[in-house]
């Protein structure tokens, strides 16, 4: 394991909750009910694609012009940015600060593969931006998660082969992207929502370098065995 690539929202900090609140506000402005199960299906999905899915869900895919959709996206992001402006280093999820320190001590490279265009601002507010040797710009990608492009790009930026990377995600689309990139996938959340993950923890507090290293060894053993067979 030469690099660990992190998702941001729901892994490093609980901004998945803020995305929920901002989408709920925006959807209700246009009379579309929005609940947590709908929000769950949007995790890891870009802002534009999320709006399209909400409109389809509300039977409103033809109701708005391009300019009106841009306005809705702007509204959502403004609401979201108000919420993230309150973030402080205290808002790192449990165990994440410790894990970043352990990885640095072990000289493991650290990357970020988040679909969020607010990622840099959030890492700055959490005071961990300097821990990341590579931060993928989601605006420069052709495809979003579940396509592997974002994780492949992170590995390239870090100068590490995909086979030597582990990546941590809280979304189904993210786990699919990691597996398609040929990496070791760590899921944070309920086992049922993390199909395909090589390791699942319920909460970030359970993550540690020791755990990743142990599970990695077993995973590599299995991979090498399947190559030999
Ligand atoms: C992902 C979130 O990390 O980023 C999604 O899981 C969000 O919910 C996406 O839509 C885009 O974020 P932003 O900050 O660019 O609107
Ligand atoms: Mg996430």
PDB file of C-alpha atoms and ligand atoms in Angstrom:
ATOM      1  CA  UNK A   1       0.000   0.000   0.000  1.00  0.00           C
ATOM      2  CA  UNK A   2       1.718   3.159  -1.218  1.00  0.00           C
ATOM      3  CA  UNK A   3      -1.199   5.597  -1.239  1.00  0.00           C
ATOM      4  CA  UNK A   4      -4.572   6.147   0.371  1.00  0.00           C
ATOM      5  CA  UNK A   5      -7.126   8.160  -1.583  1.00  0.00           C
ATOM      6  CA  UNK A   6      -9.982   9.737   0.350  1.00  0.00           C
ATOM      7  CA  UNK A   7     -13.476  10.761  -0.611  1.00  0.00           C
ATOM      8  CA  UNK A   8     -14.418  13.952   1.257  1.00  0.00           C
ATOM      9  CA  UNK A   9     -18.137  14.329   1.983  1.00  0.00           C
ATOM     10  CA  UNK A  10     -19.132  11.720   4.582  1.00  0.00           C
ATOM     11  CA  UNK A  11     -15.582  10.383   5.013  1.00  0.00           C
ATOM     12  CA  UNK A  12     -13.403  13.297   6.140  1.00  0.00           C
ATOM     13  CA  UNK A  13     -16.232  15.443   7.459  1.00  0.00           C
ATOM     14  CA  UNK A  14     -19.992  15.204   7.763  1.00  0.00           C
ATOM     15  CA  UNK A  15     -20.831  17.524   4.863  1.00  0.00           C
ATOM     16  CA  UNK A  16     -23.077  14.768   3.425  1.00  0.00           C
ATOM     17  CA  UNK A  17     -25.578  16.144   5.970  1.00  0.00           C
ATOM     18  CA  UNK A  18     -25.111  19.698   4.649  1.00  0.00           C
ATOM     19  CA  UNK A  19     -25.672  18.545   1.048  1.00  0.00           C
ATOM     20  CA  UNK A  20     -28.904  16.958   2.299  1.00  0.00           C
ATOM     21  CA  UNK A  21     -30.073  20.181   3.966  1.00  0.00           C
ATOM     22  CA  UNK A  22     -29.193  22.316   0.931  1.00  0.00           C
ATOM     23  CA  UNK A  23     -30.927  19.998  -1.556  1.00  0.00           C
ATOM     24  CA  UNK A  24     -33.970  19.731   0.704  1.00  0.00           C
ATOM     25  CA  UNK A  25     -34.225  23.524   0.797  1.00  0.00           C
ATOM     26  CA  UNK A  26     -33.839  23.810  -2.998  1.00  0.00           C
ATOM     27  CA  UNK A  27     -36.199  20.930  -3.862  1.00  0.00           C
ATOM     28  CA  UNK A  28     -38.912  22.256  -1.554  1.00  0.00           C
ATOM     29  CA  UNK A  29     -38.679  25.686  -3.214  1.00  0.00           C
ATOM     30  CA  UNK A  30     -39.924  23.981  -6.392  1.00  0.00           C
ATOM     31  CA  UNK A  31     -42.459  21.737  -4.594  1.00  0.00           C
ATOM     32  CA  UNK A  32     -40.522  18.507  -4.880  1.00  0.00           C
ATOM     33  CA  UNK A  33     -40.445  16.483  -1.658  1.00  0.00           C
ATOM     34  CA  UNK A  34     -36.920  15.484  -0.682  1.00  0.00           C
ATOM     35  CA  UNK A  35     -36.004  12.928   1.967  1.00  0.00           C
ATOM     36  CA  UNK A  36     -32.944  11.075   3.247  1.00  0.00           C
ATOM     37  CA  UNK A  37     -33.424   8.045   1.019  1.00  0.00           C
ATOM     38  CA  UNK A  38     -33.399  10.306  -2.064  1.00  0.00           C
ATOM     39  CA  UNK A  39     -30.310  12.024  -0.664  1.00  0.00           C
ATOM     40  CA  UNK A  40     -28.602   8.648  -0.196  1.00  0.00           C
ATOM     41  CA  UNK A  41     -28.842   7.974  -3.945  1.00  0.00           C
ATOM     42  CA  UNK A  42     -27.124  11.314  -4.692  1.00  0.00           C
ATOM     43  CA  UNK A  43     -23.990  10.677  -2.648  1.00  0.00           C
ATOM     44  CA  UNK A  44     -20.893  11.033  -4.816  1.00  0.00           C
ATOM     45  CA  UNK A  45     -22.952  12.433  -7.703  1.00  0.00           C
ATOM     46  CA  UNK A  46     -22.100  15.862  -9.181  1.00  0.00           C
ATOM     47  CA  UNK A  47     -24.208  18.943  -8.469  1.00  0.00           C
ATOM     48  CA  UNK A  48     -25.669  19.095 -12.016  1.00  0.00           C
ATOM     49  CA  UNK A  49     -26.461  15.385 -12.195  1.00  0.00           C
ATOM     50  CA  UNK A  50     -28.044  15.554  -8.708  1.00  0.00           C
ATOM     51  CA  UNK A  51     -30.428  18.304  -9.837  1.00  0.00           C
ATOM     52  CA  UNK A  52     -31.398  16.295 -12.946  1.00  0.00           C
ATOM     53  CA  UNK A  53     -32.189  13.281 -10.734  1.00  0.00           C
ATOM     54  CA  UNK A  54     -34.250  15.382  -8.319  1.00  0.00           C
ATOM     55  CA  UNK A  55     -36.238  16.879 -11.221  1.00  0.00           C
ATOM     56  CA  UNK A  56     -36.897  13.422 -12.716  1.00  0.00           C
ATOM     57  CA  UNK A  57     -37.959  12.170  -9.273  1.00  0.00           C
ATOM     58  CA  UNK A  58     -40.417  15.077  -8.996  1.00  0.00           C
ATOM     59  CA  UNK A  59     -41.713  14.568 -12.577  1.00  0.00           C
ATOM     60  CA  UNK A  60     -40.352  18.031 -13.404  1.00  0.00           C
ATOM     61  CA  UNK A  61     -37.580  17.241 -15.895  1.00  0.00           C
ATOM     62  CA  UNK A  62     -39.159  19.480 -18.572  1.00  0.00           C
ATOM     63  CA  UNK A  63     -40.346  22.259 -16.259  1.00  0.00           C
ATOM     64  CA  UNK A  64     -37.224  24.445 -16.222  1.00  0.00           C
ATOM     65  CA  UNK A  65     -35.111  26.187 -18.844  1.00  0.00           C
ATOM     66  CA  UNK A  66     -31.330  25.875 -18.808  1.00  0.00           C
ATOM     67  CA  UNK A  67     -31.062  29.320 -17.186  1.00  0.00           C
ATOM     68  CA  UNK A  68     -33.587  28.399 -14.486  1.00  0.00           C
ATOM     69  CA  UNK A  69     -31.668  25.202 -13.715  1.00  0.00           C
ATOM     70  CA  UNK A  70     -28.472  27.250 -13.405  1.00  0.00           C
ATOM     71  CA  UNK A  71     -30.279  29.473 -10.897  1.00  0.00           C
ATOM     72  CA  UNK A  72     -31.404  26.434  -8.854  1.00  0.00           C
ATOM     73  CA  UNK A  73     -27.825  25.097  -8.823  1.00  0.00           C
ATOM     74  CA  UNK A  74     -26.584  28.501  -7.712  1.00  0.00           C
ATOM     75  CA  UNK A  75     -29.201  28.647  -4.921  1.00  0.00           C
ATOM     76  CA  UNK A  76     -28.265  25.176  -3.687  1.00  0.00           C
ATOM     77  CA  UNK A  77     -24.580  25.994  -3.655  1.00  0.00           C
ATOM     78  CA  UNK A  78     -25.124  29.309  -1.840  1.00  0.00           C
ATOM     79  CA  UNK A  79     -27.107  27.576   0.888  1.00  0.00           C
ATOM     80  CA  UNK A  80     -24.427  24.868   1.080  1.00  0.00           C
ATOM     81  CA  UNK A  81     -21.602  27.402   1.255  1.00  0.00           C
ATOM     82  CA  UNK A  82     -23.315  29.171   4.164  1.00  0.00           C
ATOM     83  CA  UNK A  83     -23.328  25.854   6.024  1.00  0.00           C
ATOM     84  CA  UNK A  84     -19.689  24.990   5.257  1.00  0.00           C
ATOM     85  CA  UNK A  85     -18.496  28.469   6.240  1.00  0.00           C
ATOM     86  CA  UNK A  86     -19.063  27.314   9.855  1.00  0.00           C
ATOM     87  CA  UNK A  87     -16.695  24.330   9.596  1.00  0.00           C
ATOM     88  CA  UNK A  88     -13.655  24.251  11.883  1.00  0.00           C
ATOM     89  CA  UNK A  89     -10.910  21.636  12.493  1.00  0.00           C
ATOM     90  CA  UNK A  90     -13.241  20.227  15.191  1.00  0.00           C
ATOM     91  CA  UNK A  91     -15.473  18.986  12.361  1.00  0.00           C
ATOM     92  CA  UNK A  92     -13.095  16.298  11.138  1.00  0.00           C
ATOM     93  CA  UNK A  93     -14.955  12.999  11.541  1.00  0.00           C
ATOM     94  CA  UNK A  94     -13.665  10.768  14.399  1.00  0.00           C
ATOM     95  CA  UNK A  95     -10.396   8.995  13.672  1.00  0.00           C
ATOM     96  CA  UNK A  96      -9.607  10.935  10.462  1.00  0.00           C
ATOM     97  CA  UNK A  97      -7.033  13.302  11.987  1.00  0.00           C
ATOM     98  CA  UNK A  98      -5.292  10.338  13.600  1.00  0.00           C
ATOM     99  CA  UNK A  99      -5.357   8.297  10.367  1.00  0.00           C
ATOM    100  CA  UNK A 100      -3.848  11.185   8.370  1.00  0.00           C
ATOM    101  CA  UNK A 101      -1.025  11.457  10.942  1.00  0.00           C
ATOM    102  CA  UNK A 102      -0.371   7.700  10.857  1.00  0.00           C
ATOM    103  CA  UNK A 103      -0.230   7.686   7.039  1.00  0.00           C
ATOM    104  CA  UNK A 104       2.216  10.612   7.027  1.00  0.00           C
ATOM    105  CA  UNK A 105       4.427   8.859   9.602  1.00  0.00           C
ATOM    106  CA  UNK A 106       4.430   5.723   7.431  1.00  0.00           C
ATOM    107  CA  UNK A 107       5.264   7.785   4.295  1.00  0.00           C
ATOM    108  CA  UNK A 108       2.065   6.657   2.593  1.00  0.00           C
ATOM    109  CA  UNK A 109       0.908   9.190  -0.003  1.00  0.00           C
ATOM    110  CA  UNK A 110      -2.454  10.864   0.547  1.00  0.00           C
ATOM    111  CA  UNK A 111      -4.868  11.939  -2.200  1.00  0.00           C
ATOM    112  CA  UNK A 112      -8.368  13.351  -2.519  1.00  0.00           C
ATOM    113  CA  UNK A 113     -10.960  12.107  -5.027  1.00  0.00           C
ATOM    114  CA  UNK A 114     -14.068  14.163  -4.286  1.00  0.00           C
ATOM    115  CA  UNK A 115     -16.789  15.141  -6.762  1.00  0.00           C
ATOM    116  CA  UNK A 116     -17.185  18.421  -4.891  1.00  0.00           C
ATOM    117  CA  UNK A 117     -16.012  21.698  -6.354  1.00  0.00           C
ATOM    118  CA  UNK A 118     -16.047  22.994  -2.765  1.00  0.00           C
ATOM    119  CA  UNK A 119     -13.464  20.409  -1.658  1.00  0.00           C
ATOM    120  CA  UNK A 120     -10.440  22.703  -1.395  1.00  0.00           C
ATOM    121  CA  UNK A 121     -12.362  25.285   0.641  1.00  0.00           C
ATOM    122  CA  UNK A 122     -13.537  22.543   3.015  1.00  0.00           C
ATOM    123  CA  UNK A 123     -10.051  21.029   3.469  1.00  0.00           C
ATOM    124  CA  UNK A 124      -8.751  24.526   4.253  1.00  0.00           C
ATOM    125  CA  UNK A 125     -11.454  25.104   6.876  1.00  0.00           C
ATOM    126  CA  UNK A 126     -10.604  21.726   8.426  1.00  0.00           C
ATOM    127  CA  UNK A 127      -6.881  22.704   8.371  1.00  0.00           C
ATOM    128  CA  UNK A 128      -5.807  19.463   6.653  1.00  0.00           C
ATOM    129  CA  UNK A 129      -5.228  20.666   3.074  1.00  0.00           C
ATOM    130  CA  UNK A 130      -1.433  20.425   3.448  1.00  0.00           C
ATOM    131  CA  UNK A 131      -1.700  16.693   4.200  1.00  0.00           C
ATOM    132  CA  UNK A 132      -2.833  16.008   0.618  1.00  0.00           C
ATOM    133  CA  UNK A 133      -0.191  15.542  -2.079  1.00  0.00           C
ATOM    134  CA  UNK A 134      -2.870  15.382  -4.786  1.00  0.00           C
ATOM    135  CA  UNK A 135      -6.374  16.833  -5.022  1.00  0.00           C
ATOM    136  CA  UNK A 136      -8.276  15.920  -8.176  1.00  0.00           C
ATOM    137  CA  UNK A 137     -10.165  18.794  -9.829  1.00  0.00           C
ATOM    138  CA  UNK A 138     -13.616  17.298 -10.533  1.00  0.00           C
ATOM    139  CA  UNK A 139     -14.361  20.043 -13.081  1.00  0.00           C
ATOM    140  CA  UNK A 140     -11.565  18.676 -15.296  1.00  0.00           C
ATOM    141  CA  UNK A 141     -13.018  15.161 -15.541  1.00  0.00           C
ATOM    142  CA  UNK A 142     -15.063  13.740 -18.420  1.00  0.00           C
ATOM    143  CA  UNK A 143     -17.094  11.392 -16.209  1.00  0.00           C
ATOM    144  CA  UNK A 144     -18.190  11.347 -12.575  1.00  0.00           C
ATOM    145  CA  UNK A 145     -18.430   8.454 -10.103  1.00  0.00           C
ATOM    146  CA  UNK A 146     -19.210   5.529 -10.602  1.00  0.00           C
ATOM    147  CA  UNK A 147     -16.743   5.948 -13.478  1.00  0.00           C
ATOM    148  CA  UNK A 148     -13.200   5.197 -12.207  1.00  0.00           C
ATOM    149  CA  UNK A 149     -11.686   8.325 -13.845  1.00  0.00           C
ATOM    150  CA  UNK A 150     -11.434  10.341 -10.604  1.00  0.00           C
ATOM    151  CA  UNK A 151      -9.524   7.572  -8.759  1.00  0.00           C
ATOM    152  CA  UNK A 152      -7.292   6.825 -11.768  1.00  0.00           C
ATOM    153  CA  UNK A 153      -6.469  10.538 -11.987  1.00  0.00           C
ATOM    154  CA  UNK A 154      -5.623  10.668  -8.263  1.00  0.00           C
ATOM    155  CA  UNK A 155      -3.213   7.717  -8.665  1.00  0.00           C
ATOM    156  CA  UNK A 156      -1.552   9.389 -11.665  1.00  0.00           C
ATOM    157  CA  UNK A 157      -1.162  12.679  -9.774  1.00  0.00           C
ATOM    158  CA  UNK A 158       0.381  10.811  -6.832  1.00  0.00           C
ATOM    159  CA  UNK A 159       2.676   8.847  -9.177  1.00  0.00           C
ATOM    160  CA  UNK A 160       1.489   5.505  -7.779  1.00  0.00           C
ATOM    161  CA  UNK A 161       0.204   2.426  -9.587  1.00  0.00           C
ATOM    162  CA  UNK A 162      -3.526   1.759  -9.031  1.00  0.00           C
ATOM    163  CA  UNK A 163      -2.690  -1.705  -7.644  1.00  0.00           C
ATOM    164  CA  UNK A 164      -0.813   0.009  -4.797  1.00  0.00           C
ATOM    165  CA  UNK A 165      -3.724   2.271  -3.787  1.00  0.00           C
ATOM    166  CA  UNK A 166      -6.430   1.939  -1.163  1.00  0.00           C
ATOM    167  CA  UNK A 167      -9.402   4.297  -1.322  1.00  0.00           C
ATOM    168  CA  UNK A 168     -12.087   5.200   1.224  1.00  0.00           C
ATOM    169  CA  UNK A 169     -15.706   6.017   0.342  1.00  0.00           C
ATOM    170  CA  UNK A 170     -19.148   6.345   1.927  1.00  0.00           C
ATOM    171  CA  UNK A 171     -21.200   6.066  -1.296  1.00  0.00           C
ATOM    172  CA  UNK A 172     -22.221   3.191  -3.540  1.00  0.00           C
ATOM    173  CA  UNK A 173     -21.161   5.124  -6.643  1.00  0.00           C
ATOM    174  CA  UNK A 174     -17.764   5.693  -5.030  1.00  0.00           C
ATOM    175  CA  UNK A 175     -17.162   2.039  -4.144  1.00  0.00           C
ATOM    176  CA  UNK A 176     -18.001   1.047  -7.742  1.00  0.00           C
ATOM    177  CA  UNK A 177     -15.560   3.684  -9.015  1.00  0.00           C
ATOM    178  CA  UNK A 178     -12.762   2.406  -6.736  1.00  0.00           C
ATOM    179  CA  UNK A 179     -13.287  -1.223  -7.753  1.00  0.00           C
ATOM    180  CA  UNK A 180     -13.373  -0.300 -11.464  1.00  0.00           C
ATOM    181  CA  UNK A 181     -10.065   1.512 -10.905  1.00  0.00           C
ATOM    182  CA  UNK A 182      -8.587  -1.763  -9.588  1.00  0.00           C
ATOM    183  CA  UNK A 183      -7.957  -0.476  -6.058  1.00  0.00           C
ATOM    184  CA  UNK A 184      -8.569  -1.777  -2.528  1.00  0.00           C
ATOM    185  CA  UNK A 185     -11.965  -0.353  -1.528  1.00  0.00           C
ATOM    186  CA  UNK A 186     -12.811   0.667   2.023  1.00  0.00           C
ATOM    187  CA  UNK A 187     -16.473   1.486   2.682  1.00  0.00           C
ATOM    188  CA  UNK A 188     -17.736   3.572   5.592  1.00  0.00           C
ATOM    189  CA  UNK A 189     -21.366   2.829   6.430  1.00  0.00           C
ATOM    190  CA  UNK A 190     -23.839  -0.004   6.429  1.00  0.00           C
ATOM    191  CA  UNK A 191     -22.600  -3.272   4.896  1.00  0.00           C
ATOM    192  CA  UNK A 192     -25.672  -3.492   2.590  1.00  0.00           C
ATOM    193  CA  UNK A 193     -24.856  -0.142   0.947  1.00  0.00           C
ATOM    194  CA  UNK A 194     -21.183  -0.979   0.430  1.00  0.00           C
ATOM    195  CA  UNK A 195     -21.501  -3.847  -2.043  1.00  0.00           C
ATOM    196  CA  UNK A 196     -18.145  -4.738  -3.574  1.00  0.00           C
ATOM    197  CA  UNK A 197     -16.056  -3.121  -0.827  1.00  0.00           C
ATOM    198  CA  UNK A 198     -13.019  -5.111   0.377  1.00  0.00           C
ATOM    199  CA  UNK A 199     -13.391  -3.773   3.927  1.00  0.00           C
ATOM    200  CA  UNK A 200     -16.404  -2.115   5.569  1.00  0.00           C
ATOM    201  CA  UNK A 201     -16.388  -0.144   8.816  1.00  0.00           C
ATOM    202  CA  UNK A 202     -19.538   1.311  10.371  1.00  0.00           C
ATOM    203  CA  UNK A 203     -17.821   4.539  11.429  1.00  0.00           C
ATOM    204  CA  UNK A 204     -14.646   6.442  10.578  1.00  0.00           C
ATOM    205  CA  UNK A 205     -13.487   6.049  14.208  1.00  0.00           C
ATOM    206  CA  UNK A 206     -12.769   2.384  13.410  1.00  0.00           C
ATOM    207  CA  UNK A 207     -10.251   3.309  10.679  1.00  0.00           C
ATOM    208  CA  UNK A 208      -6.550   3.044  11.488  1.00  0.00           C
ATOM    209  CA  UNK A 209      -3.326   2.377   9.606  1.00  0.00           C
ATOM    210  CA  UNK A 210      -3.021  -0.944  11.471  1.00  0.00           C
ATOM    211  CA  UNK A 211      -6.457  -2.104  10.272  1.00  0.00           C
ATOM    212  CA  UNK A 212      -5.803  -1.006   6.668  1.00  0.00           C
ATOM    213  CA  UNK A 213      -2.426  -2.763   6.670  1.00  0.00           C
ATOM    214  CA  UNK A 214      -3.830  -6.049   8.018  1.00  0.00           C
ATOM    215  CA  UNK A 215      -6.795  -6.120   5.632  1.00  0.00           C
ATOM    216  CA  UNK A 216      -4.543  -5.065   2.752  1.00  0.00           C
ATOM    217  CA  UNK A 217      -2.255  -8.059   3.361  1.00  0.00           C
ATOM    218  CA  UNK A 218      -5.168 -10.485   3.174  1.00  0.00           C
ATOM    219  CA  UNK A 219      -6.555  -8.741   0.092  1.00  0.00           C
ATOM    220  CA  UNK A 220      -3.210  -8.829  -1.749  1.00  0.00           C
ATOM    221  CA  UNK A 221      -2.854 -12.497  -0.817  1.00  0.00           C
ATOM    222  CA  UNK A 222      -6.216 -13.234  -2.441  1.00  0.00           C
ATOM    223  CA  UNK A 223      -5.394 -11.158  -5.528  1.00  0.00           C
ATOM    224  CA  UNK A 224      -2.051 -12.915  -6.039  1.00  0.00           C
ATOM    225  CA  UNK A 225      -3.679 -16.331  -5.520  1.00  0.00           C
ATOM    226  CA  UNK A 226      -6.349 -15.573  -8.150  1.00  0.00           C
ATOM    227  CA  UNK A 227      -3.623 -14.460 -10.623  1.00  0.00           C
ATOM    228  CA  UNK A 228      -1.736 -17.749 -10.108  1.00  0.00           C
ATOM    229  CA  UNK A 229      -4.859 -19.877 -10.596  1.00  0.00           C
TER     230      UNK A 229
HETATM  231  C1  LIG B   1     -19.990  14.802  -3.550  1.00  0.00           C
HETATM  232  C2  LIG B   1     -21.230  14.683  -2.701  1.00  0.00           C
HETATM  233  O1  LIG B   1     -18.862  14.601  -2.756  1.00  0.00           O
HETATM  234  O2  LIG B   1     -19.925  16.095  -4.155  1.00  0.00           O
HETATM  235  C3  LIG B   1     -22.468  15.026  -3.514  1.00  0.00           C
HETATM  236  O3  LIG B   1     -21.330  13.362  -2.189  1.00  0.00           O
HETATM  237  C4  LIG B   1     -22.315  16.400  -4.154  1.00  0.00           C
HETATM  238  O4  LIG B   1     -23.600  14.995  -2.671  1.00  0.00           O
HETATM  239  C5  LIG B   1     -21.027  16.429  -4.984  1.00  0.00           C
HETATM  240  O5  LIG B   1     -23.424  16.694  -4.992  1.00  0.00           O
HETATM  241  C6  LIG B   1     -20.785  17.809  -5.626  1.00  0.00           C
HETATM  242  O6  LIG B   1     -20.525  18.747  -4.625  1.00  0.00           O
HETATM  243  P1  LIG B   1     -20.459  20.318  -4.849  1.00  0.00           P
HETATM  244  O7  LIG B   1     -19.877  20.839  -3.554  1.00  0.00           O
HETATM  245  O8  LIG B   1     -19.556  20.556  -6.023  1.00  0.00           O
HETATM  246  O9  LIG B   1     -21.847  20.771  -5.099  1.00  0.00           O
HETATM  247 MG1  LIG B   2     -18.963  10.851   0.072  1.00  0.00          MG
END
